[in-house]
Tab-separated table of C-alpha atoms in Angstrom:
chain	number	residue	atom	x	y	z
A	1	UNK	CA	-49.435	-2.502	22.981
A	2	UNK	CA	-49.883	-0.229	19.986
A	3	UNK	CA	-46.311	-0.948	18.943
A	4	UNK	CA	-46.790	-4.682	19.245
A	5	UNK	CA	-49.829	-4.799	16.959
A	6	UNK	CA	-48.013	-2.654	14.408
A	7	UNK	CA	-45.127	-5.103	14.382
A	8	UNK	CA	-47.480	-8.032	14.025
A	9	UNK	CA	-49.128	-6.434	11.016
A	10	UNK	CA	-45.732	-5.759	9.457
A	11	UNK	CA	-44.661	-9.362	9.916
A	12	UNK	CA	-47.889	-10.655	8.362
A	13	UNK	CA	-47.464	-8.312	5.395
A	14	UNK	CA	-43.883	-9.427	4.888
A	15	UNK	CA	-44.842	-13.108	5.035
A	16	UNK	CA	-47.647	-12.590	2.509
A	17	UNK	CA	-45.286	-10.720	0.184
A	18	UNK	CA	-42.635	-13.432	0.443
A	19	UNK	CA	-45.208	-16.145	-0.292
A	20	UNK	CA	-46.348	-14.106	-3.286
A	21	UNK	CA	-42.843	-13.772	-4.699
A	22	UNK	CA	-42.153	-17.469	-4.119
A	23	UNK	CA	-45.350	-18.383	-5.975
A	24	UNK	CA	-44.356	-16.175	-8.897
A	25	UNK	CA	-40.854	-17.646	-9.052
A	26	UNK	CA	-42.191	-21.175	-8.764
A	27	UNK	CA	-44.792	-20.834	-11.516
A	28	UNK	CA	-42.318	-19.213	-13.897
A	29	UNK	CA	-39.919	-22.099	-13.443
A	30	UNK	CA	-42.776	-24.538	-14.094
A	31	UNK	CA	-43.742	-22.573	-17.196
A	32	UNK	CA	-40.208	-22.625	-18.573
A	33	UNK	CA	-39.212	-26.164	-17.748
A	34	UNK	CA	-41.850	-28.665	-16.938
A	35	UNK	CA	-44.039	-30.418	-19.454
A	36	UNK	CA	-47.287	-29.956	-17.548
A	37	UNK	CA	-48.369	-27.801	-14.632
A	38	UNK	CA	-48.796	-29.450	-11.255
A	39	UNK	CA	-51.963	-31.205	-10.211
A	40	UNK	CA	-53.565	-28.391	-8.212
A	41	UNK	CA	-52.932	-25.915	-11.010
A	42	UNK	CA	-54.552	-28.304	-13.497
A	43	UNK	CA	-57.722	-28.714	-11.437
A	44	UNK	CA	-58.077	-24.940	-11.233
A	45	UNK	CA	-57.573	-24.661	-14.957
A	46	UNK	CA	-60.169	-27.319	-15.786
A	47	UNK	CA	-62.714	-25.619	-13.540
A	48	UNK	CA	-61.834	-22.254	-15.078
A	49	UNK	CA	-62.234	-23.683	-18.560
A	50	UNK	CA	-65.707	-25.007	-17.815
A	51	UNK	CA	-66.962	-21.753	-16.257
A	52	UNK	CA	-65.378	-19.765	-19.064
A	53	UNK	CA	-67.302	-21.806	-21.614
A	54	UNK	CA	-70.551	-21.021	-19.818
A	55	UNK	CA	-69.782	-17.288	-19.771
A	56	UNK	CA	-68.021	-17.120	-23.124
A	57	UNK	CA	-70.479	-18.920	-25.366
A	58	UNK	CA	-73.318	-16.348	-25.116
A	59	UNK	CA	-70.870	-13.446	-25.435
A	60	UNK	CA	-69.176	-14.917	-28.487
A	61	UNK	CA	-72.615	-15.783	-29.867
A	62	UNK	CA	-73.581	-12.108	-29.619
A	63	UNK	CA	-70.367	-11.145	-31.380
A	64	UNK	CA	-71.013	-13.588	-34.182
A	65	UNK	CA	-74.571	-12.325	-34.549
A	66	UNK	CA	-73.392	-8.763	-35.113
A	67	UNK	CA	-70.770	-10.104	-37.516
A	68	UNK	CA	-73.413	-11.929	-39.531
A	69	UNK	CA	-75.513	-8.763	-39.850
A	70	UNK	CA	-72.441	-6.975	-41.167
A	71	UNK	CA	-71.700	-9.916	-43.440
A	72	UNK	CA	-75.177	-9.782	-44.938
A	73	UNK	CA	-74.500	-6.357	-46.411
A	74	UNK	CA	-71.405	-7.481	-48.275
A	75	UNK	CA	-72.698	-10.831	-49.443
A	76	UNK	CA	-73.923	-9.828	-52.891
A	77	UNK	CA	-70.730	-8.201	-54.144
A	78	UNK	CA	-68.622	-10.834	-52.509
A	79	UNK	CA	-70.604	-13.600	-54.141
A	80	UNK	CA	-69.971	-12.138	-57.588
A	81	UNK	CA	-66.253	-12.000	-56.971
A	82	UNK	CA	-66.032	-15.437	-55.429
A	83	UNK	CA	-67.871	-17.088	-58.318
A	84	UNK	CA	-65.038	-16.087	-60.607
A	85	UNK	CA	-62.447	-17.432	-58.209
A	86	UNK	CA	-64.146	-20.776	-57.678
A	87	UNK	CA	-63.344	-21.903	-61.215
A	88	UNK	CA	-59.638	-21.393	-60.736
A	89	UNK	CA	-59.707	-23.110	-57.362
A	90	UNK	CA	-61.103	-26.305	-58.845
A	91	UNK	CA	-58.189	-26.612	-61.267
A	92	UNK	CA	-55.753	-25.772	-58.512
A	93	UNK	CA	-57.222	-28.435	-56.293
A	94	UNK	CA	-56.737	-31.105	-58.949
A	95	UNK	CA	-53.202	-29.944	-59.546
A	96	UNK	CA	-52.546	-29.985	-55.812
A	97	UNK	CA	-53.883	-33.516	-55.563
A	98	UNK	CA	-51.664	-34.804	-58.359
A	99	UNK	CA	-48.625	-33.101	-56.897
A	100	UNK	CA	-49.385	-34.571	-53.494
A	101	UNK	CA	-49.659	-38.047	-54.979
A	102	UNK	CA	-46.488	-37.605	-56.935
A	103	UNK	CA	-44.724	-36.384	-53.807
A	104	UNK	CA	-45.949	-39.430	-51.914
A	105	UNK	CA	-44.697	-41.806	-54.591
A	106	UNK	CA	-41.335	-40.107	-54.800
A	107	UNK	CA	-41.004	-40.297	-51.020
A	108	UNK	CA	-41.828	-43.994	-51.161
A	109	UNK	CA	-39.194	-44.559	-53.801
A	110	UNK	CA	-36.632	-42.743	-51.717
A	111	UNK	CA	-37.812	-44.673	-48.664
A	112	UNK	CA	-38.396	-41.388	-46.891
A	113	UNK	CA	-41.318	-42.027	-44.600
A	114	UNK	CA	-41.360	-38.786	-42.710
A	115	UNK	CA	-39.984	-35.458	-43.747
A	116	UNK	CA	-39.766	-32.261	-41.783
A	117	UNK	CA	-42.901	-30.943	-43.407
A	118	UNK	CA	-45.372	-33.607	-42.309
A	119	UNK	CA	-47.574	-32.735	-39.358
A	120	UNK	CA	-50.920	-33.671	-37.862
A	121	UNK	CA	-53.577	-31.050	-37.278
A	122	UNK	CA	-55.623	-30.470	-34.143
A	123	UNK	CA	-58.329	-27.871	-34.677
A	124	UNK	CA	-59.374	-25.800	-31.684
A	125	UNK	CA	-61.638	-22.890	-30.816
A	126	UNK	CA	-60.250	-19.868	-28.990
A	127	UNK	CA	-62.083	-19.538	-25.645
A	128	UNK	CA	-60.784	-16.255	-24.343
A	129	UNK	CA	-57.852	-13.920	-24.268
A	130	UNK	CA	-55.831	-12.791	-21.278
A	131	UNK	CA	-57.122	-9.323	-20.358
A	132	UNK	CA	-53.616	-7.928	-20.127
A	133	UNK	CA	-51.235	-5.886	-22.243
A	134	UNK	CA	-48.207	-7.877	-21.178
A	135	UNK	CA	-49.225	-11.459	-21.770
A	136	UNK	CA	-50.232	-11.973	-25.368
A	137	UNK	CA	-51.990	-15.195	-24.573
A	138	UNK	CA	-55.152	-16.946	-25.643
A	139	UNK	CA	-56.836	-20.033	-24.212
A	140	UNK	CA	-58.017	-22.758	-26.612
A	141	UNK	CA	-60.461	-25.581	-25.966
A	142	UNK	CA	-58.184	-28.529	-26.725
A	143	UNK	CA	-55.668	-30.028	-24.344
A	144	UNK	CA	-53.723	-33.150	-23.543
A	145	UNK	CA	-56.794	-35.319	-24.222
A	146	UNK	CA	-56.805	-34.199	-27.865
A	147	UNK	CA	-53.053	-34.723	-28.144
A	148	UNK	CA	-51.736	-31.196	-27.705
A	149	UNK	CA	-48.177	-31.061	-26.336
A	150	UNK	CA	-46.234	-28.209	-24.832
A	151	UNK	CA	-44.276	-26.074	-27.344
A	152	UNK	CA	-46.342	-27.168	-30.354
A	153	UNK	CA	-46.670	-24.431	-32.966
A	154	UNK	CA	-50.122	-22.983	-33.616
A	155	UNK	CA	-51.368	-21.622	-36.941
A	156	UNK	CA	-54.474	-19.691	-37.916
A	157	UNK	CA	-56.089	-19.812	-41.330
A	158	UNK	CA	-53.506	-17.391	-42.678
A	159	UNK	CA	-50.256	-18.268	-40.960
A	160	UNK	CA	-48.235	-18.962	-37.846
A	161	UNK	CA	-49.593	-17.314	-34.683
A	162	UNK	CA	-47.690	-18.746	-31.735
A	163	UNK	CA	-46.741	-21.607	-29.512
A	164	UNK	CA	-48.416	-23.688	-26.800
A	165	UNK	CA	-47.035	-22.737	-23.392
A	166	UNK	CA	-49.240	-24.696	-21.014
A	167	UNK	CA	-51.278	-27.842	-21.559
A	168	UNK	CA	-54.117	-28.965	-19.313
A	169	UNK	CA	-56.475	-31.858	-19.907
A	170	UNK	CA	-59.137	-29.963	-21.834
A	171	UNK	CA	-57.649	-26.548	-22.512
A	172	UNK	CA	-54.277	-25.029	-23.213
A	173	UNK	CA	-52.632	-21.624	-23.345
A	174	UNK	CA	-50.993	-20.185	-26.416
A	175	UNK	CA	-48.401	-17.451	-26.365
A	176	UNK	CA	-48.786	-15.350	-29.497
A	177	UNK	CA	-45.848	-14.274	-31.656
A	178	UNK	CA	-46.576	-10.684	-30.649
A	179	UNK	CA	-45.296	-11.314	-27.120
A	180	UNK	CA	-42.352	-9.400	-25.738
A	181	UNK	CA	-41.578	-12.072	-23.157
A	182	UNK	CA	-37.799	-12.455	-22.865
A	183	UNK	CA	-37.914	-16.174	-22.275
A	184	UNK	CA	-40.404	-17.041	-25.012
A	185	UNK	CA	-39.387	-19.924	-27.255
A	186	UNK	CA	-38.297	-18.628	-30.628
A	187	UNK	CA	-39.115	-19.996	-34.056
A	188	UNK	CA	-36.426	-21.014	-36.547
A	189	UNK	CA	-37.382	-19.543	-39.925
A	190	UNK	CA	-35.976	-19.368	-43.443
A	191	UNK	CA	-36.447	-17.487	-46.672
A	192	UNK	CA	-35.119	-17.602	-50.227
A	193	UNK	CA	-32.548	-14.938	-51.100
A	194	UNK	CA	-32.440	-13.097	-54.418
A	195	UNK	CA	-30.420	-15.802	-56.154
A	196	UNK	CA	-32.341	-18.691	-54.689
A	197	UNK	CA	-30.134	-19.613	-51.758
A	198	UNK	CA	-31.794	-20.422	-48.463
A	199	UNK	CA	-31.239	-17.964	-45.626
A	200	UNK	CA	-31.853	-19.194	-42.099
A	201	UNK	CA	-32.632	-17.150	-39.023
A	202	UNK	CA	-34.724	-16.818	-35.908
A	203	UNK	CA	-37.742	-14.746	-35.004
A	204	UNK	CA	-36.141	-12.646	-32.289
A	205	UNK	CA	-38.744	-10.046	-31.502
A	206	UNK	CA	-41.827	-8.081	-32.347
A	207	UNK	CA	-42.283	-4.389	-32.967
A	208	UNK	CA	-45.603	-3.422	-31.443
A	209	UNK	CA	-45.774	0.049	-32.953
A	210	UNK	CA	-45.369	-1.241	-36.523
A	211	UNK	CA	-46.946	-4.695	-36.135
A	212	UNK	CA	-43.837	-6.317	-37.594
A	213	UNK	CA	-41.939	-9.408	-36.579
A	214	UNK	CA	-38.159	-9.118	-36.413
A	215	UNK	CA	-35.922	-11.860	-37.760
A	216	UNK	CA	-32.377	-11.975	-36.462
A	217	UNK	CA	-29.407	-14.367	-36.196
A	218	UNK	CA	-29.177	-14.410	-39.974
A	219	UNK	CA	-26.704	-16.823	-41.483
A	220	UNK	CA	-26.024	-15.516	-44.966
A	221	UNK	CA	-24.818	-12.427	-46.763
A	222	UNK	CA	-27.254	-12.814	-49.640
A	223	UNK	CA	-29.415	-9.898	-50.690
A	224	UNK	CA	-32.970	-10.200	-49.483
A	225	UNK	CA	-35.772	-9.040	-51.720
A	226	UNK	CA	-38.834	-7.261	-50.432
A	227	UNK	CA	-41.938	-9.419	-50.387
A	228	UNK	CA	-40.061	-12.715	-50.069
A	229	UNK	CA	-42.059	-15.299	-48.135
A	230	UNK	CA	-40.807	-16.466	-44.764
A	231	UNK	CA	-41.629	-19.956	-43.526
A	232	UNK	CA	-40.588	-22.058	-40.569
A	233	UNK	CA	-37.458	-24.061	-41.287
A	234	UNK	CA	-38.260	-27.190	-39.278
A	235	UNK	CA	-35.019	-26.923	-37.374
A	236	UNK	CA	-35.149	-27.317	-33.636
A	237	UNK	CA	-37.131	-30.505	-33.726
A	238	UNK	CA	-40.615	-29.402	-32.707
A	239	UNK	CA	-41.922	-27.130	-35.446
A	240	UNK	CA	-42.742	-28.663	-38.830
A	241	UNK	CA	-41.261	-27.155	-41.941
A	242	UNK	CA	-43.119	-24.809	-44.234
A	243	UNK	CA	-45.608	-22.986	-41.998
A	244	UNK	CA	-46.088	-19.505	-43.422
A	245	UNK	CA	-44.896	-16.715	-41.141
A	246	UNK	CA	-45.121	-13.633	-43.337
A	247	UNK	CA	-43.522	-11.435	-45.966
A	248	UNK	CA	-40.354	-9.360	-45.861
A	249	UNK	CA	-40.996	-5.622	-45.474
A	250	UNK	CA	-37.404	-4.454	-45.276
A	251	UNK	CA	-33.946	-5.670	-44.370
A	252	UNK	CA	-31.670	-3.525	-42.229
A	253	UNK	CA	-27.933	-4.105	-42.674
A	254	UNK	CA	-25.411	-3.841	-39.901
A	255	UNK	CA	-21.925	-2.303	-40.145
A	256	UNK	CA	-20.340	-5.297	-41.824
A	257	UNK	CA	-22.907	-5.511	-44.571
A	258	UNK	CA	-24.720	-8.512	-43.178
A	259	UNK	CA	-28.471	-8.182	-43.066
A	260	UNK	CA	-28.781	-7.883	-39.307
A	261	UNK	CA	-32.499	-7.622	-39.007
A	262	UNK	CA	-35.290	-8.491	-41.381
A	263	UNK	CA	-38.667	-6.927	-40.696
A	264	UNK	CA	-41.594	-9.183	-41.459
A	265	UNK	CA	-45.237	-8.396	-41.990
A	266	UNK	CA	-46.982	-11.321	-40.295
A	267	UNK	CA	-49.410	-13.285	-42.455
A	268	UNK	CA	-51.778	-13.937	-39.544
A	269	UNK	CA	-53.696	-11.309	-37.618
A	270	UNK	CA	-52.861	-11.994	-33.974
A	271	UNK	CA	-55.898	-10.082	-32.739
A	272	UNK	CA	-58.540	-11.768	-34.830
A	273	UNK	CA	-58.408	-15.431	-33.890
A	274	UNK	CA	-61.504	-17.614	-33.762
A	275	UNK	CA	-60.333	-21.020	-34.838
A	276	UNK	CA	-56.718	-22.128	-34.711
A	277	UNK	CA	-54.856	-25.300	-35.593
A	278	UNK	CA	-52.199	-26.914	-33.476
A	279	UNK	CA	-49.588	-28.333	-35.866
A	280	UNK	CA	-48.129	-31.413	-34.197
A	281	UNK	CA	-45.032	-32.604	-36.031
A	282	UNK	CA	-45.078	-36.281	-36.968
A	283	UNK	CA	-41.798	-38.057	-36.371
I	1	UNK	CA	-81.937	-14.377	11.303
I	2	UNK	CA	-82.478	-14.188	7.579
I	3	UNK	CA	-79.601	-15.553	5.541
I	4	UNK	CA	-78.473	-12.999	2.992
I	5	UNK	CA	-78.834	-14.089	-0.629
I	6	UNK	CA	-75.609	-12.235	-1.280
I	7	UNK	CA	-73.807	-15.250	0.130
I	8	UNK	CA	-74.574	-17.093	-3.128
I	9	UNK	CA	-74.850	-14.227	-5.559
I	10	UNK	CA	-71.510	-12.640	-4.771
I	11	UNK	CA	-69.248	-15.590	-5.716
I	12	UNK	CA	-71.316	-16.235	-8.860
I	13	UNK	CA	-71.016	-12.588	-9.864
I	14	UNK	CA	-67.297	-12.593	-9.104
I	15	UNK	CA	-66.637	-15.454	-11.474
I	16	UNK	CA	-69.034	-14.074	-14.055
I	17	UNK	CA	-67.134	-10.793	-14.201
I	18	UNK	CA	-63.759	-12.548	-14.076
I	19	UNK	CA	-64.494	-14.579	-17.179
I	20	UNK	CA	-66.407	-11.735	-18.810
I	21	UNK	CA	-63.112	-9.831	-18.874
I	22	UNK	CA	-61.443	-12.586	-20.879
I	23	UNK	CA	-64.386	-13.082	-23.225
I	24	UNK	CA	-64.702	-9.366	-23.945
I	25	UNK	CA	-60.947	-9.120	-24.509
I	26	UNK	CA	-61.199	-11.965	-27.012
I	27	UNK	CA	-64.313	-10.609	-28.717
I	28	UNK	CA	-63.031	-7.047	-29.077
I	29	UNK	CA	-59.367	-8.015	-29.555
I	30	UNK	CA	-59.101	-6.229	-32.955
I	31	UNK	CA	-59.997	-2.916	-31.294
I	32	UNK	CA	-58.526	-3.597	-27.839
I	33	UNK	CA	-55.038	-4.589	-28.912
I	34	UNK	CA	-53.747	-2.401	-31.729
I	35	UNK	CA	-50.349	-0.888	-32.372
I	36	UNK	CA	-51.226	2.256	-30.422
I	37	UNK	CA	-53.667	1.017	-27.786
I	38	UNK	CA	-53.861	-1.902	-25.428
I	39	UNK	CA	-56.919	-2.103	-23.217
I	40	UNK	CA	-57.023	-4.189	-20.064
I	41	UNK	CA	-60.582	-5.045	-19.141
I	42	UNK	CA	-60.963	-4.881	-15.361
I	43	UNK	CA	-64.696	-5.358	-14.778
I	44	UNK	CA	-63.876	-7.720	-11.890
I	45	UNK	CA	-62.519	-4.722	-9.998
I	46	UNK	CA	-65.713	-2.781	-10.721
I	47	UNK	CA	-67.716	-5.635	-9.193
I	48	UNK	CA	-65.510	-5.688	-6.092
I	49	UNK	CA	-65.489	-1.885	-5.640
I	50	UNK	CA	-69.271	-1.580	-5.961
I	51	UNK	CA	-69.612	-4.559	-3.614
I	52	UNK	CA	-67.545	-2.675	-1.041
I	53	UNK	CA	-69.446	0.589	-1.483
I	54	UNK	CA	-73.049	-0.599	-1.709
I	55	UNK	CA	-73.210	-4.190	-0.492
I	56	UNK	CA	-72.832	-6.024	2.770
I	57	UNK	CA	-70.721	-8.932	1.672
I	58	UNK	CA	-69.129	-11.526	3.937
I	59	UNK	CA	-65.551	-12.613	3.238
I	60	UNK	CA	-65.067	-10.109	0.437
I	61	UNK	CA	-61.302	-10.144	0.914
I	62	UNK	CA	-61.163	-13.934	0.682
I	63	UNK	CA	-63.333	-14.010	-2.441
I	64	UNK	CA	-61.130	-11.410	-4.102
I	65	UNK	CA	-58.091	-13.606	-3.359
I	66	UNK	CA	-59.866	-16.618	-4.874
I	67	UNK	CA	-60.803	-14.574	-7.940
I	68	UNK	CA	-57.202	-13.391	-8.223
I	69	UNK	CA	-55.944	-16.961	-7.965
I	70	UNK	CA	-58.260	-18.048	-10.768
I	71	UNK	CA	-57.140	-15.098	-12.865
I	72	UNK	CA	-53.533	-16.224	-12.443
I	73	UNK	CA	-54.327	-19.881	-13.078
I	74	UNK	CA	-56.512	-19.446	-16.094
I	75	UNK	CA	-55.219	-16.361	-17.852
I	76	UNK	CA	-51.536	-15.859	-17.157
I	77	UNK	CA	-50.206	-19.129	-15.761
I	78	UNK	CA	-48.011	-17.124	-13.375
I	79	UNK	CA	-49.403	-17.556	-9.859
I	80	UNK	CA	-49.223	-14.980	-7.141
I	81	UNK	CA	-49.653	-11.698	-9.021
I	82	UNK	CA	-53.406	-11.105	-8.989
I	83	UNK	CA	-53.743	-13.379	-5.972
I	84	UNK	CA	-52.059	-10.599	-4.010
I	85	UNK	CA	-53.048	-7.551	-6.073
I	86	UNK	CA	-56.835	-8.028	-5.918
I	87	UNK	CA	-57.057	-8.404	-2.104
I	88	UNK	CA	-54.674	-5.454	-1.818
I	89	UNK	CA	-57.017	-3.342	-3.966
I	90	UNK	CA	-59.982	-4.413	-1.814
I	91	UNK	CA	-58.093	-3.506	1.364
I	92	UNK	CA	-57.103	-0.145	-0.101
I	93	UNK	CA	-60.602	0.656	-1.359
I	94	UNK	CA	-62.156	-0.222	1.999
I	95	UNK	CA	-59.816	2.210	3.699
I	96	UNK	CA	-60.406	5.000	1.171
I	97	UNK	CA	-64.184	4.608	1.180
I	98	UNK	CA	-64.461	5.342	4.933
I	99	UNK	CA	-63.402	8.948	4.277
I	100	UNK	CA	-66.065	9.784	1.677
I	101	UNK	CA	-69.798	9.635	1.209
I	102	UNK	CA	-70.752	7.341	-1.645
I	103	UNK	CA	-72.037	9.086	-4.729
I	104	UNK	CA	-71.685	8.356	-8.447
I	105	UNK	CA	-68.776	10.759	-8.926
I	106	UNK	CA	-66.890	9.840	-5.754
I	107	UNK	CA	-67.069	6.095	-6.404
I	108	UNK	CA	-66.072	6.779	-10.014
I	109	UNK	CA	-62.960	8.611	-8.857
I	110	UNK	CA	-62.098	5.876	-6.371
I	111	UNK	CA	-62.544	3.290	-9.120
I	112	UNK	CA	-60.288	5.203	-11.526
I	113	UNK	CA	-57.609	5.541	-8.830
I	114	UNK	CA	-57.886	1.793	-8.200
I	115	UNK	CA	-57.534	1.028	-11.911
I	116	UNK	CA	-54.472	3.256	-12.115
I	117	UNK	CA	-52.813	1.603	-9.137
I	118	UNK	CA	-53.680	-1.919	-10.263
I	119	UNK	CA	-52.539	-1.376	-13.866
I	120	UNK	CA	-49.310	0.267	-12.738
I	121	UNK	CA	-48.506	-2.463	-10.219
I	122	UNK	CA	-49.323	-5.137	-12.804
I	123	UNK	CA	-46.991	-3.436	-15.319
I	124	UNK	CA	-44.284	-3.180	-12.677
I	125	UNK	CA	-44.502	-6.884	-11.776
I	126	UNK	CA	-44.451	-7.920	-15.424
I	127	UNK	CA	-41.439	-5.723	-16.127
I	128	UNK	CA	-39.758	-7.304	-13.108
I	129	UNK	CA	-40.231	-10.880	-14.329
I	130	UNK	CA	-39.241	-10.047	-17.908
I	131	UNK	CA	-42.634	-10.377	-19.592
I	132	UNK	CA	-42.416	-6.891	-21.017
I	133	UNK	CA	-39.733	-4.406	-21.892
I	134	UNK	CA	-42.077	-1.486	-22.564
I	135	UNK	CA	-40.888	1.862	-21.229
I	136	UNK	CA	-42.891	3.842	-18.696
I	137	UNK	CA	-43.886	6.353	-21.379
I	138	UNK	CA	-45.135	3.600	-23.672
I	139	UNK	CA	-47.008	2.075	-20.756
I	140	UNK	CA	-48.816	5.313	-19.929
I	141	UNK	CA	-49.664	6.154	-23.529
I	142	UNK	CA	-50.484	2.704	-24.840
I	143	UNK	CA	-51.964	0.893	-21.863
I	144	UNK	CA	-52.942	3.155	-18.984
I	145	UNK	CA	-54.834	5.799	-20.985
I	146	UNK	CA	-57.005	3.443	-23.062
I	147	UNK	CA	-57.540	1.183	-20.039
I	148	UNK	CA	-58.882	4.095	-17.993
I	149	UNK	CA	-61.134	5.172	-20.859
I	150	UNK	CA	-62.557	1.694	-21.376
I	151	UNK	CA	-63.138	1.032	-17.676
I	152	UNK	CA	-64.738	4.446	-17.292
I	153	UNK	CA	-67.222	3.458	-19.984
I	154	UNK	CA	-67.792	0.147	-18.220
I	155	UNK	CA	-68.447	1.989	-14.966
I	156	UNK	CA	-70.983	4.351	-16.516
I	157	UNK	CA	-72.899	1.461	-18.066
I	158	UNK	CA	-72.813	-0.897	-15.074
I	159	UNK	CA	-73.019	1.533	-12.133
I	160	UNK	CA	-76.806	1.742	-11.794
I	161	UNK	CA	-77.622	-1.942	-12.400
I	162	UNK	CA	-74.954	-3.095	-9.943
I	163	UNK	CA	-75.849	-0.475	-7.333
I	164	UNK	CA	-79.488	-1.538	-7.405
I	165	UNK	CA	-78.439	-5.191	-7.311
I	166	UNK	CA	-76.198	-4.756	-4.263
I	167	UNK	CA	-78.674	-2.580	-2.368
I	168	UNK	CA	-81.524	-4.998	-3.004
I	169	UNK	CA	-79.798	-8.194	-1.974
I	170	UNK	CA	-77.846	-7.110	1.085
């Protein structure tokens, strides 16, 4: 009798484990292939999103309150500095406007309606972050209803931060660039070499210990100068052109003299996200 | 027979702590996730462990599975990891607790052992499915150490309020 019950327990454990592994395999395949998660998953996510808003709002409110107290101390000196900068911004704004208009007219003359750099913006608030070291993921409060699609790039105020991996009706998940997930979708990026030629490549990884992005698959032999700006190249069909990624820190050459890896200091801070923008390419 | 209020309070608390983890991780992200540290907030486990030690809760195992499922749905998008890990931790804790009398230090040690097991298993699963390529040494130094320190602090702060709460309502 003792033996029988032991066997029964073993069988139950095995079945539970198998179901667990199947679930994991299934949801990874959904994550990598399908446009949207299945119905049941979506309902759970909507419910989670609503409860999370109830819990998260007071907590984030507290955080903002402490931030504003801190901010109060710095306001005076900051104000002085900013006043000087405001004057220059006004002229820049006007210049920007004229350039934009000129660009529009030139495009019209060329009969170019859409270029790689045009995109629509969907602003969203970050609800919460996955409490895990292995998934660099945040949840935002905009979903399919607002027009977010899977694989859209996401930018913060300063630069590119990641890509949408799962879209629900009213919230979606974003995988940050700092992920070390093997199957994460990579960004096609470009920079200007020393003599002005365009060098293309891919963001292939992230160095956690140095907080640097790694650019690989580089196409050109041109010398790369330190501090050169890296932007998305618009190749691949989903990401618009010209989203700022970061600045070159150093380029490591391989045996044949090609720059094998370029280390990039990211423009955005992946750990300080409040408001992000989903950049939906228009075409 | 009087119906225990815990029947309603326990699920509410479970979800509160589940989403508190995410909110705290988001709020303190600049200090939680740096180049040398990576803290995993596991207050949900604290709630479950103290519920086991000081409360009389019906269907605790089932609620932990539901909480794990919601963790997977909402935070990671990969089902089945926490859905199994959380009930497993509850099962384990229940078995350990029968051998000891429940004091601050003993429950603290049980909780720290639980955190270690959970974090290690979670790392192992994520390494298995290719979400991380961190070495075991990096894992211990960057994740496990800070995680234990943070959750220890959480335990010290929340032990008395939760103990009183569980003893009063069950």
